[in-house]
mmCIF file of C-alpha atoms and ligand atoms in Angstrom:
data_model
loop_
_atom_site.group_PDB
_atom_site.id
_atom_site.type_symbol
_atom_site.label_atom_id
_atom_site.label_comp_id
_atom_site.label_asym_id
_atom_site.label_seq_id
_atom_site.Cartn_x
_atom_site.Cartn_y
_atom_site.Cartn_z
ATOM 1 C CA MET A 1 -63.899 75.508 53.406
ATOM 2 C CA ILE A 2 -63.988 73.777 56.790
ATOM 3 C CA ILE A 3 -62.808 75.091 59.714
ATOM 4 C CA VAL A 4 -62.040 71.878 62.700
ATOM 5 C CA LEU A 5 -60.368 73.105 65.750
ATOM 6 C CA ASN A 6 -59.339 70.258 68.486
ATOM 7 C CA ASN A 7 -58.927 70.975 72.054
ATOM 8 C CA LYS A 8 -56.373 67.825 72.303
ATOM 9 C CA SER A 9 -56.386 67.260 76.348
ATOM 10 C CA ASN A 10 -56.479 70.457 77.030
ATOM 11 C CA LEU A 11 -60.021 72.299 78.557
ATOM 12 C CA SER A 12 -61.542 71.310 82.114
ATOM 13 C CA LYS A 13 -65.171 71.424 82.635
ATOM 14 C CA ASP A 14 -65.180 74.804 83.743
ATOM 15 C CA GLU A 15 -62.689 76.351 81.533
ATOM 16 C CA PHE A 16 -64.001 74.319 78.302
ATOM 17 C CA LEU A 17 -67.766 76.309 79.442
ATOM 18 C CA ASP A 18 -66.195 79.455 79.527
ATOM 19 C CA TYR A 19 -64.821 78.628 75.857
ATOM 20 C CA GLN A 20 -68.074 78.117 74.267
ATOM 21 C CA GLU A 21 -69.265 81.445 75.499
ATOM 22 C CA GLN A 22 -66.249 83.063 73.841
ATOM 23 C CA LEU A 23 -67.051 81.729 70.348
ATOM 24 C CA LYS A 24 -70.529 81.378 70.646
ATOM 25 C CA ASP A 25 -71.182 84.976 68.795
ATOM 26 C CA ILE A 26 -68.285 84.053 66.442
ATOM 27 C CA SER A 27 -70.102 83.710 62.217
ATOM 28 C CA SER A 28 -68.732 82.438 59.733
ATOM 29 C CA ILE A 29 -69.417 81.202 55.684
ATOM 30 C CA HIS A 30 -67.459 78.493 56.720
ATOM 31 C CA ASN A 31 -68.587 75.236 58.346
ATOM 32 C CA LEU A 32 -67.331 74.658 61.065
ATOM 33 C CA VAL A 33 -66.492 72.518 64.140
ATOM 34 C CA LEU A 34 -65.250 72.080 66.948
ATOM 35 C CA CYS A 35 -63.766 68.179 69.099
ATOM 36 C CA PRO A 36 -63.155 68.820 72.092
ATOM 37 C CA THR A 37 -61.898 66.020 74.471
ATOM 38 C CA LEU A 38 -63.918 63.465 74.983
ATOM 39 C CA LEU A 39 -65.781 64.204 78.609
ATOM 40 C CA ASN A 40 -66.779 67.980 77.100
ATOM 41 C CA ILE A 41 -68.726 66.637 74.258
ATOM 42 C CA ASN A 42 -71.966 65.819 76.110
ATOM 43 C CA LEU A 43 -71.310 69.440 76.918
ATOM 44 C CA PHE A 44 -71.820 70.608 73.933
ATOM 45 C CA ASN A 45 -73.695 73.966 73.298
ATOM 46 C CA LEU A 46 -72.987 75.675 70.272
ATOM 47 C CA ASN A 47 -75.431 76.845 67.096
ATOM 48 C CA ASN A 48 -72.713 78.099 65.136
ATOM 49 C CA PHE A 49 -70.429 75.152 65.303
ATOM 50 C CA ASN A 50 -70.589 71.351 64.261
ATOM 51 C CA LEU A 51 -69.387 68.877 66.468
ATOM 52 C CA GLY A 52 -66.631 65.888 66.554
ATOM 53 C CA ALA A 53 -64.540 63.831 68.352
ATOM 54 C CA GLN A 54 -60.751 63.198 68.355
ATOM 55 C CA ASN A 55 -61.109 59.713 68.859
ATOM 56 C CA VAL A 56 -63.489 56.783 68.329
ATOM 57 C CA SER A 57 -62.896 52.212 68.672
ATOM 58 C CA CYS A 58 -62.513 50.137 66.338
ATOM 59 C CA TYR A 59 -64.851 48.448 67.485
ATOM 60 C CA ASP A 60 -68.990 47.864 68.503
ATOM 61 C CA ASP A 61 -69.722 48.882 71.723
ATOM 62 C CA GLY A 62 -69.204 45.519 74.059
ATOM 63 C CA GLN A 63 -65.973 43.715 76.082
ATOM 64 C CA TYR A 64 -63.515 46.407 75.258
ATOM 65 C CA THR A 65 -63.166 48.440 78.661
ATOM 66 C CA GLY A 66 -62.092 52.193 78.184
ATOM 67 C CA GLU A 67 -63.026 52.686 74.797
ATOM 68 C CA VAL A 68 -66.235 54.918 72.989
ATOM 69 C CA SER A 69 -68.146 53.731 69.665
ATOM 70 C CA ALA A 70 -68.610 54.705 66.694
ATOM 71 C CA ARG A 71 -72.120 54.074 67.750
ATOM 72 C CA ASP A 72 -72.361 56.442 71.141
ATOM 73 C CA LEU A 73 -70.194 59.760 69.437
ATOM 74 C CA TYR A 74 -72.636 59.325 66.609
ATOM 75 C CA ASP A 75 -76.001 58.960 69.761
ATOM 76 C CA SER A 76 -73.862 62.549 71.558
ATOM 77 C CA ASN A 77 -74.305 65.016 68.178
ATOM 78 C CA VAL A 78 -70.933 63.924 66.976
ATOM 79 C CA ARG A 79 -70.799 64.206 62.604
ATOM 80 C CA TYR A 80 -67.158 64.349 62.014
ATOM 81 C CA THR A 81 -63.844 62.393 64.078
ATOM 82 C CA ILE A 82 -60.573 62.975 63.552
ATOM 83 C CA VAL A 83 -58.412 60.000 63.273
ATOM 84 C CA GLY A 84 -54.547 58.761 62.180
ATOM 85 C CA HIS A 85 -53.769 61.999 64.489
ATOM 86 C CA SER A 86 -49.394 61.667 64.462
ATOM 87 C CA GLU A 87 -49.539 62.013 68.445
ATOM 88 C CA ARG A 88 -52.390 59.050 68.397
ATOM 89 C CA ARG A 89 -49.359 57.041 65.823
ATOM 90 C CA LYS A 90 -46.832 57.893 68.199
ATOM 91 C CA TYR A 91 -47.657 57.632 71.894
ATOM 92 C CA GLN A 92 -50.730 55.048 71.466
ATOM 93 C CA LYS A 93 -48.945 52.948 68.435
ATOM 94 C CA GLU A 94 -52.211 53.810 66.488
ATOM 95 C CA THR A 95 -51.204 51.103 63.308
ATOM 96 C CA ASN A 96 -52.855 52.045 60.317
ATOM 97 C CA GLU A 97 -54.785 49.071 60.334
ATOM 98 C CA GLU A 98 -56.077 50.527 63.614
ATOM 99 C CA ILE A 99 -57.276 53.213 61.395
ATOM 100 C CA ASN A 100 -58.933 51.403 58.896
ATOM 101 C CA LYS A 101 -60.995 49.500 61.721
ATOM 102 C CA LYS A 102 -62.014 53.309 63.235
ATOM 103 C CA ILE A 103 -63.043 54.960 59.033
ATOM 104 C CA LYS A 104 -64.714 51.823 58.470
ATOM 105 C CA LYS A 105 -66.624 52.241 61.417
ATOM 106 C CA LEU A 106 -67.264 55.701 61.806
ATOM 107 C CA ILE A 107 -68.548 55.664 57.917
ATOM 108 C CA GLU A 108 -71.083 52.461 59.512
ATOM 109 C CA ASN A 109 -72.435 54.876 61.817
ATOM 110 C CA ASP A 110 -73.143 58.428 59.443
ATOM 111 C CA ILE A 111 -70.121 60.580 60.846
ATOM 112 C CA LYS A 112 -67.262 62.349 58.720
ATOM 113 C CA PRO A 113 -63.730 60.854 59.421
ATOM 114 C CA ILE A 114 -60.659 62.868 58.505
ATOM 115 C CA LEU A 115 -58.197 61.550 58.243
ATOM 116 C CA CYS A 116 -54.179 62.619 59.676
ATOM 117 C CA ILE A 117 -51.649 61.977 57.195
ATOM 118 C CA GLY A 118 -48.193 64.396 57.569
ATOM 119 C CA GLU A 119 -44.324 63.363 57.165
ATOM 120 C CA THR A 120 -41.688 63.848 60.027
ATOM 121 C CA LYS A 121 -38.913 65.153 59.363
ATOM 122 C CA GLU A 122 -36.447 62.736 58.933
ATOM 123 C CA GLU A 123 -38.968 62.059 56.300
ATOM 124 C CA ARG A 124 -39.001 65.106 54.742
ATOM 125 C CA ASP A 125 -35.426 65.412 54.262
ATOM 126 C CA SER A 126 -35.042 62.128 52.745
ATOM 127 C CA ASN A 127 -37.239 62.556 50.385
ATOM 128 C CA LYS A 128 -39.574 59.789 51.701
ATOM 129 C CA VAL A 129 -42.708 62.289 51.687
ATOM 130 C CA GLU A 130 -44.701 61.109 48.038
ATOM 131 C CA GLU A 131 -44.187 57.111 49.709
ATOM 132 C CA VAL A 132 -45.254 58.199 53.587
ATOM 133 C CA ILE A 133 -48.405 59.503 52.237
ATOM 134 C CA LYS A 134 -49.223 56.556 49.682
ATOM 135 C CA THR A 135 -48.935 54.080 51.935
ATOM 136 C CA GLU A 136 -50.843 56.032 55.242
ATOM 137 C CA ILE A 137 -53.647 56.903 52.370
ATOM 138 C CA LEU A 138 -53.971 52.926 50.278
ATOM 139 C CA GLU A 139 -53.477 51.738 54.439
ATOM 140 C CA ALA A 140 -56.473 53.507 56.015
ATOM 141 C CA THR A 141 -58.452 53.104 52.675
ATOM 142 C CA LYS A 142 -57.777 49.224 52.354
ATOM 143 C CA ASN A 143 -61.144 47.501 51.925
ATOM 144 C CA ILE A 144 -63.179 50.231 51.620
ATOM 145 C CA ALA A 145 -65.739 50.945 48.619
ATOM 146 C CA LYS A 146 -64.811 54.339 46.463
ATOM 147 C CA GLU A 147 -68.410 56.261 47.618
ATOM 148 C CA ASP A 148 -66.873 55.469 51.186
ATOM 149 C CA VAL A 149 -63.499 56.578 50.370
ATOM 150 C CA GLU A 150 -64.588 59.841 49.189
ATOM 151 C CA LYS A 151 -66.833 60.964 52.117
ATOM 152 C CA ILE A 152 -63.311 60.997 53.754
ATOM 153 C CA ILE A 153 -61.349 63.934 54.881
ATOM 154 C CA ILE A 154 -57.815 64.744 54.225
ATOM 155 C CA ALA A 155 -55.917 66.379 57.317
ATOM 156 C CA TYR A 156 -52.438 66.920 55.597
ATOM 157 C CA GLU A 157 -50.568 67.301 58.601
ATOM 158 C CA PRO A 158 -46.835 67.726 58.313
ATOM 159 C CA ILE A 159 -45.078 65.628 61.848
ATOM 160 C CA TRP A 160 -42.502 68.647 62.064
ATOM 161 C CA SER A 161 -45.052 71.401 61.494
ATOM 162 C CA ILE A 162 -47.392 71.077 64.510
ATOM 163 C CA GLY A 163 -47.030 73.683 67.553
ATOM 164 C CA THR A 164 -43.763 74.770 66.235
ATOM 165 C CA GLY A 165 -44.349 77.354 64.836
ATOM 166 C CA VAL A 166 -42.767 76.261 61.228
ATOM 167 C CA ILE A 167 -45.260 76.131 58.427
ATOM 168 C CA PRO A 168 -44.680 74.672 54.987
ATOM 169 C CA THR A 169 -44.125 76.898 51.725
ATOM 170 C CA ILE A 170 -47.319 76.889 49.596
ATOM 171 C CA GLU A 171 -45.560 74.942 47.346
ATOM 172 C CA GLU A 172 -44.494 72.026 49.795
ATOM 173 C CA ILE A 173 -47.964 71.909 50.803
ATOM 174 C CA ASP A 174 -49.618 72.220 46.951
ATOM 175 C CA ASN A 175 -46.781 69.253 45.781
ATOM 176 C CA VAL A 176 -48.104 66.832 48.927
ATOM 177 C CA ASN A 177 -51.647 67.986 47.757
ATOM 178 C CA ASN A 178 -51.788 67.073 44.403
ATOM 179 C CA MET A 179 -49.987 64.194 45.636
ATOM 180 C CA ILE A 180 -53.429 63.004 47.883
ATOM 181 C CA LYS A 181 -55.320 64.564 44.790
ATOM 182 C CA SER A 182 -53.785 61.753 42.413
ATOM 183 C CA ILE A 183 -55.081 58.872 44.542
ATOM 184 C CA LEU A 184 -58.300 60.467 45.947
ATOM 185 C CA PRO A 185 -58.840 63.157 43.139
ATOM 186 C CA ARG A 186 -62.705 64.357 44.903
ATOM 187 C CA ASN A 187 -61.601 64.005 47.656
ATOM 188 C CA ILE A 188 -61.624 67.462 51.255
ATOM 189 C CA ILE A 189 -58.244 67.738 51.993
ATOM 190 C CA LEU A 190 -57.671 69.933 54.786
ATOM 191 C CA TYR A 191 -54.377 71.872 55.708
ATOM 192 C CA GLY A 192 -52.711 71.940 59.958
ATOM 193 C CA GLY A 193 -49.691 72.495 61.596
ATOM 194 C CA SER A 194 -48.979 75.668 62.715
ATOM 195 C CA ALA A 195 -52.245 78.078 61.095
ATOM 196 C CA ASN A 196 -52.628 81.175 62.931
ATOM 197 C CA GLU A 197 -53.741 84.593 62.482
ATOM 198 C CA LYS A 198 -50.385 85.800 61.874
ATOM 199 C CA ASN A 199 -49.536 83.246 58.947
ATOM 200 C CA VAL A 200 -53.401 83.300 57.697
ATOM 201 C CA ASP A 201 -52.419 85.263 54.387
ATOM 202 C CA ILE A 202 -49.388 83.592 53.244
ATOM 203 C CA LEU A 203 -51.951 79.933 53.374
ATOM 204 C CA ASN A 204 -54.352 81.600 51.433
ATOM 205 C CA GLU A 205 -52.282 81.847 48.413
ATOM 206 C CA SER A 206 -52.684 77.738 48.267
ATOM 207 C CA SER A 207 -54.742 76.409 45.633
ATOM 208 C CA THR A 208 -55.402 73.291 46.804
ATOM 209 C CA ILE A 209 -55.990 73.623 50.878
ATOM 210 C CA ALA A 210 -60.413 73.080 51.260
ATOM 211 C CA GLY A 211 -60.210 74.541 54.889
ATOM 212 C CA PHE A 212 -57.765 73.790 58.009
ATOM 213 C CA LEU A 213 -56.803 71.604 61.354
ATOM 214 C CA LEU A 214 -56.152 73.971 64.474
ATOM 215 C CA GLY A 215 -55.076 73.052 68.096
ATOM 216 C CA GLY A 216 -53.038 75.527 69.145
ATOM 217 C CA LEU A 217 -55.330 78.331 67.702
ATOM 218 C CA SER A 218 -58.217 76.374 68.824
ATOM 219 C CA LEU A 219 -57.651 77.569 72.147
ATOM 220 C CA LYS A 220 -57.520 80.628 71.290
ATOM 221 C CA PRO A 221 -60.555 81.997 70.536
ATOM 222 C CA GLU A 222 -59.694 85.908 69.980
ATOM 223 C CA GLU A 223 -57.050 85.065 67.824
ATOM 224 C CA PHE A 224 -59.407 82.435 65.744
ATOM 225 C CA LYS A 225 -61.995 85.163 64.986
ATOM 226 C CA ILE A 226 -59.279 87.505 63.256
ATOM 227 C CA PHE A 227 -57.702 83.978 61.449
ATOM 228 C CA ILE A 228 -61.512 83.175 60.521
ATOM 229 C CA GLU A 229 -62.724 86.483 59.379
ATOM 230 C CA LYS A 230 -58.843 86.829 56.954
ATOM 231 C CA LEU A 231 -59.908 82.928 55.627
ATOM 232 C CA LYS A 232 -60.666 84.089 51.942
ATOM 233 C CA SER A 233 -64.526 82.757 50.665
ATOM 234 C CA VAL A 234 -63.549 80.442 48.125
ATOM 235 C CA ASN A 235 -62.566 76.337 48.122
HETATM 236 P P1 13P B 1 -50.935 73.097 66.042
HETATM 237 O O1 13P B 1 -51.634 73.523 65.075
HETATM 238 O O2 13P B 1 -50.944 73.619 67.596
HETATM 239 O O3 13P B 1 -50.150 73.294 65.336
HETATM 240 O O4 13P B 1 -51.835 71.862 65.970
HETATM 241 C C1 13P B 1 -52.014 71.268 64.830
HETATM 242 C C2 13P B 1 -53.364 70.041 64.660
HETATM 243 O O5 13P B 1 -51.966 69.205 64.987
HETATM 244 C C3 13P B 1 -54.355 69.835 64.570
HETATM 245 O O6 13P B 1 -54.941 68.418 65.028
#
């Protein structure tokens, strides 16, 4: 499995250095990826994790104030990057078109994109899940070669589950993951949204989840250790 820790906009420099001390002794058969804030990326110093970023510019280096290019992320040892997180879609008004450009830049620079998709509660209640998932995938992967599309890691994150403590049923997760597989049969699919050391036993029952994208739990090293110990070894 691939377990991705998304620190979001948390951990000052000193907090991050202390946090790394707490993560450094974790050993796992799973592929662990840490996505710190942009400023903490160059403080990353763990041998047991791969390094990820939470965002990337849709442009190359140049006259783009405030942006960080995929080339510069790669140069700082970033090998994975989250794109299209629902918080960026909401607060930065990020569009599927921009997400598509970002994915292209990441692939050009040998960084694995982690594409977040997922529906709101209103969209679920009005039976729009399939439409939302399909549109987000098709627009994000537009004009990208099939062999490159297969490099994209998909993170199914139902928006109503992020930070709420509520998780979908396994049937709901597997249904959506099967929709994703009908479009992208070979891609790895992660689950994200309130996953923690208490509900991991339930999440282990899914036959389609191949890893997790963790927000709140990423900030709790002790609970995170319990989570990965309880995680099933297959998938
Ligand atoms: P929580 O695990 O805090 O619900 O966040 C999930 C998420 O948004 C990870 O990207």
